[in-house]
């Protein structure tokens, strides 16, 4: 992480902006004839397929959870993230960013407009808000876990080998 400032809590390094902000670049002179446009919309992996379908002028599928980042009707929404088998969960909501370490319940909270480098953790200023945001993040984590557990396991290797279980 060349050029990264020192962090108070390096254990959450994977959630700082340089690590989670990945630009999406679409190059197509027919779609963008003015030589380029810049869009600062915040999206997630679930928005990629709807965005590509939109870019190719193909119909959307209602089963997709994401939204096209090209849509003029796109409303900003909370973007959740998590890693390390659910140890860290959090979200970006507008210009605020919240992260919870689910093992020790440590939180980090940043105002990205005022502190884009995430050096001033605001979580100790409002314990009640941190509790509320922790509950939101945990509901997200439990929902993702339940969705994963309810997903049928692909048995491609077994099907390819004509085996039975």
PDB file of N, CA and C in Angstrom, residues 7-16 81 84 86-90 97-110 121-124 130-131 133-135 137-138:
ATOM      1  N   UNK A   7      -2.533   4.020   9.714  1.00  0.00           N
ATOM      2  CA  UNK A   7      -3.884   3.878  10.233  1.00  0.00           C
ATOM      3  C   UNK A   7      -3.846   3.544  11.712  1.00  0.00           C
ATOM      4  N   UNK A   8      -4.839   3.992  12.416  1.00  0.00           N
ATOM      5  CA  UNK A   8      -4.960   3.692  13.833  1.00  0.00           C
ATOM      6  C   UNK A   8      -5.299   2.218  14.014  1.00  0.00           C
ATOM      7  N   UNK A   9      -6.121   1.688  13.139  1.00  0.00           N
ATOM      8  CA  UNK A   9      -6.560   0.296  13.234  1.00  0.00           C
ATOM      9  C   UNK A   9      -6.194  -0.446  11.946  1.00  0.00           C
ATOM     10  N   UNK A  10      -4.959  -0.881  11.808  1.00  0.00           N
ATOM     11  CA  UNK A  10      -4.532  -1.526  10.575  1.00  0.00           C
ATOM     12  C   UNK A  10      -5.249  -2.844  10.306  1.00  0.00           C
ATOM     13  N   UNK A  11      -5.918  -3.434  11.288  1.00  0.00           N
ATOM     14  CA  UNK A  11      -6.642  -4.675  11.078  1.00  0.00           C
ATOM     15  C   UNK A  11      -7.802  -4.528  10.104  1.00  0.00           C
ATOM     16  N   UNK A  12      -8.268  -3.316   9.895  1.00  0.00           N
ATOM     17  CA  UNK A  12      -9.356  -3.081   8.958  1.00  0.00           C
ATOM     18  C   UNK A  12      -8.850  -2.522   7.629  1.00  0.00           C
ATOM     19  N   UNK A  13      -7.574  -2.650   7.386  1.00  0.00           N
ATOM     20  CA  UNK A  13      -6.961  -2.084   6.187  1.00  0.00           C
ATOM     21  C   UNK A  13      -7.714  -2.443   4.914  1.00  0.00           C
ATOM     22  N   UNK A  14      -8.244  -3.638   4.798  1.00  0.00           N
ATOM     23  CA  UNK A  14      -8.933  -4.052   3.590  1.00  0.00           C
ATOM     24  C   UNK A  14     -10.211  -3.287   3.318  1.00  0.00           C
ATOM     25  N   UNK A  15     -10.626  -2.408   4.216  1.00  0.00           N
ATOM     26  CA  UNK A  15     -11.869  -1.685   4.033  1.00  0.00           C
ATOM     27  C   UNK A  15     -11.669  -0.195   3.827  1.00  0.00           C
ATOM     28  N   UNK A  16     -10.443   0.241   3.742  1.00  0.00           N
ATOM     29  CA  UNK A  16     -10.228   1.645   3.464  1.00  0.00           C
ATOM     30  C   UNK A  16     -10.455   1.916   1.983  1.00  0.00           C
ATOM     31  N   UNK A  81     -20.466  -4.269   2.366  1.00  0.00           N
ATOM     32  CA  UNK A  81     -19.277  -5.073   2.086  1.00  0.00           C
ATOM     33  C   UNK A  81     -19.002  -5.962   3.288  1.00  0.00           C
ATOM     34  N   UNK A  84     -13.364 -11.822   5.117  1.00  0.00           N
ATOM     35  CA  UNK A  84     -12.762 -12.714   6.114  1.00  0.00           C
ATOM     36  C   UNK A  84     -13.819 -13.558   6.795  1.00  0.00           C
ATOM     37  N   UNK A  86     -16.940 -13.227   7.134  1.00  0.00           N
ATOM     38  CA  UNK A  86     -17.906 -12.500   7.944  1.00  0.00           C
ATOM     39  C   UNK A  86     -17.333 -11.777   9.144  1.00  0.00           C
ATOM     40  N   UNK A  87     -16.019 -11.804   9.309  1.00  0.00           N
ATOM     41  CA  UNK A  87     -15.459 -11.095  10.463  1.00  0.00           C
ATOM     42  C   UNK A  87     -15.706  -9.596  10.361  1.00  0.00           C
ATOM     43  N   UNK A  88     -15.523  -9.049   9.182  1.00  0.00           N
ATOM     44  CA  UNK A  88     -15.713  -7.616   8.982  1.00  0.00           C
ATOM     45  C   UNK A  88     -16.928  -7.393   8.093  1.00  0.00           C
ATOM     46  N   UNK A  89     -17.846  -6.547   8.528  1.00  0.00           N
ATOM     47  CA  UNK A  89     -19.003  -6.170   7.729  1.00  0.00           C
ATOM     48  C   UNK A  89     -19.191  -4.665   7.862  1.00  0.00           C
ATOM     49  N   UNK A  90     -19.774  -4.083   6.847  1.00  0.00           N
ATOM     50  CA  UNK A  90     -20.013  -2.652   6.904  1.00  0.00           C
ATOM     51  C   UNK A  90     -20.704  -2.168   5.656  1.00  0.00           C
ATOM     52  N   UNK A  97     -19.250   6.125   6.084  1.00  0.00           N
ATOM     53  CA  UNK A  97     -18.780   4.748   5.956  1.00  0.00           C
ATOM     54  C   UNK A  97     -18.662   4.129   7.339  1.00  0.00           C
ATOM     55  N   UNK A  98     -19.215   2.929   7.470  1.00  0.00           N
ATOM     56  CA  UNK A  98     -19.239   2.228   8.749  1.00  0.00           C
ATOM     57  C   UNK A  98     -18.671   0.822   8.576  1.00  0.00           C
ATOM     58  N   UNK A  99     -17.823   0.394   9.504  1.00  0.00           N
ATOM     59  CA  UNK A  99     -17.284  -0.967   9.506  1.00  0.00           C
ATOM     60  C   UNK A  99     -17.341  -1.518  10.922  1.00  0.00           C
ATOM     61  N   UNK A 100     -17.709  -2.802  11.023  1.00  0.00           N
ATOM     62  CA  UNK A 100     -17.798  -3.499  12.295  1.00  0.00           C
ATOM     63  C   UNK A 100     -16.923  -4.743  12.248  1.00  0.00           C
ATOM     64  N   UNK A 101     -16.084  -4.905  13.252  1.00  0.00           N
ATOM     65  CA  UNK A 101     -15.351  -6.154  13.455  1.00  0.00           C
ATOM     66  C   UNK A 101     -16.269  -7.017  14.310  1.00  0.00           C
ATOM     67  N   UNK A 102     -16.811  -8.083  13.733  1.00  0.00           N
ATOM     68  CA  UNK A 102     -17.826  -8.877  14.431  1.00  0.00           C
ATOM     69  C   UNK A 102     -17.245  -9.697  15.586  1.00  0.00           C
ATOM     70  N   UNK A 103     -15.933  -9.846  15.654  1.00  0.00           N
ATOM     71  CA  UNK A 103     -15.339 -10.605  16.767  1.00  0.00           C
ATOM     72  C   UNK A 103     -15.222  -9.780  18.036  1.00  0.00           C
ATOM     73  N   UNK A 104     -14.689  -8.575  17.889  1.00  0.00           N
ATOM     74  CA  UNK A 104     -14.492  -7.765  19.101  1.00  0.00           C
ATOM     75  C   UNK A 104     -15.423  -6.553  19.157  1.00  0.00           C
ATOM     76  N   UNK A 105     -16.328  -6.448  18.174  1.00  0.00           N
ATOM     77  CA  UNK A 105     -17.340  -5.390  18.117  1.00  0.00           C
ATOM     78  C   UNK A 105     -16.745  -3.987  17.998  1.00  0.00           C
ATOM     79  N   UNK A 106     -15.512  -3.909  17.543  1.00  0.00           N
ATOM     80  CA  UNK A 106     -14.881  -2.621  17.279  1.00  0.00           C
ATOM     81  C   UNK A 106     -15.522  -2.015  16.032  1.00  0.00           C
ATOM     82  N   UNK A 107     -15.772  -0.727  16.066  1.00  0.00           N
ATOM     83  CA  UNK A 107     -16.366  -0.050  14.917  1.00  0.00           C
ATOM     84  C   UNK A 107     -15.441   1.049  14.417  1.00  0.00           C
ATOM     85  N   UNK A 108     -15.645   1.405  13.160  1.00  0.00           N
ATOM     86  CA  UNK A 108     -15.019   2.591  12.574  1.00  0.00           C
ATOM     87  C   UNK A 108     -16.099   3.305  11.787  1.00  0.00           C
ATOM     88  N   UNK A 109     -16.092   4.626  11.877  1.00  0.00           N
ATOM     89  CA  UNK A 109     -17.112   5.436  11.223  1.00  0.00           C
ATOM     90  C   UNK A 109     -16.448   6.702  10.696  1.00  0.00           C
ATOM     91  N   UNK A 110     -16.631   6.958   9.406  1.00  0.00           N
ATOM     92  CA  UNK A 110     -15.962   8.089   8.768  1.00  0.00           C
ATOM     93  C   UNK A 110     -16.938   8.926   7.965  1.00  0.00           C
ATOM     94  N   UNK A 121     -11.530   8.625  12.941  1.00  0.00           N
ATOM     95  CA  UNK A 121     -12.615   7.709  13.274  1.00  0.00           C
ATOM     96  C   UNK A 121     -13.600   8.420  14.204  1.00  0.00           C
ATOM     97  N   UNK A 122     -14.851   8.536  13.766  1.00  0.00           N
ATOM     98  CA  UNK A 122     -15.880   9.246  14.518  1.00  0.00           C
ATOM     99  C   UNK A 122     -16.726   8.323  15.390  1.00  0.00           C
ATOM    100  N   UNK A 123     -16.400   7.044  15.457  1.00  0.00           N
ATOM    101  CA  UNK A 123     -17.291   6.101  16.131  1.00  0.00           C
ATOM    102  C   UNK A 123     -17.441   6.358  17.624  1.00  0.00           C
ATOM    103  N   UNK A 124     -16.461   6.978  18.272  1.00  0.00           N
ATOM    104  CA  UNK A 124     -16.582   7.218  19.716  1.00  0.00           C
ATOM    105  C   UNK A 124     -17.466   8.429  20.034  1.00  0.00           C
ATOM    106  N   UNK A 130     -23.562   3.998  16.768  1.00  0.00           N
ATOM    107  CA  UNK A 130     -22.720   2.850  16.429  1.00  0.00           C
ATOM    108  C   UNK A 130     -23.450   1.541  16.721  1.00  0.00           C
ATOM    109  N   UNK A 131     -24.233   1.511  17.794  1.00  0.00           N
ATOM    110  CA  UNK A 131     -25.027   0.318  18.105  1.00  0.00           C
ATOM    111  C   UNK A 131     -26.063   0.069  17.012  1.00  0.00           C
ATOM    112  N   UNK A 133     -25.996   1.144  13.850  1.00  0.00           N
ATOM    113  CA  UNK A 133     -25.335   0.762  12.604  1.00  0.00           C
ATOM    114  C   UNK A 133     -24.780  -0.654  12.681  1.00  0.00           C
ATOM    115  N   UNK A 134     -24.318  -1.050  13.866  1.00  0.00           N
ATOM    116  CA  UNK A 134     -23.840  -2.426  14.056  1.00  0.00           C
ATOM    117  C   UNK A 134     -24.965  -3.416  13.814  1.00  0.00           C
ATOM    118  N   UNK A 135     -26.147  -3.099  14.303  1.00  0.00           N
ATOM    119  CA  UNK A 135     -27.303  -3.979  14.102  1.00  0.00           C
ATOM    120  C   UNK A 135     -27.670  -4.072  12.621  1.00  0.00           C
ATOM    121  N   UNK A 137     -25.584  -3.664  10.067  1.00  0.00           N
ATOM    122  CA  UNK A 137     -24.535  -4.454   9.417  1.00  0.00           C
ATOM    123  C   UNK A 137     -24.695  -5.942   9.724  1.00  0.00           C
ATOM    124  N   UNK A 138     -25.056  -6.281  10.950  1.00  0.00           N
ATOM    125  CA  UNK A 138     -25.238  -7.680  11.315  1.00  0.00           C
ATOM    126  C   UNK A 138     -26.464  -8.285  10.629  1.00  0.00           C
TER     127      UNK A 138
END
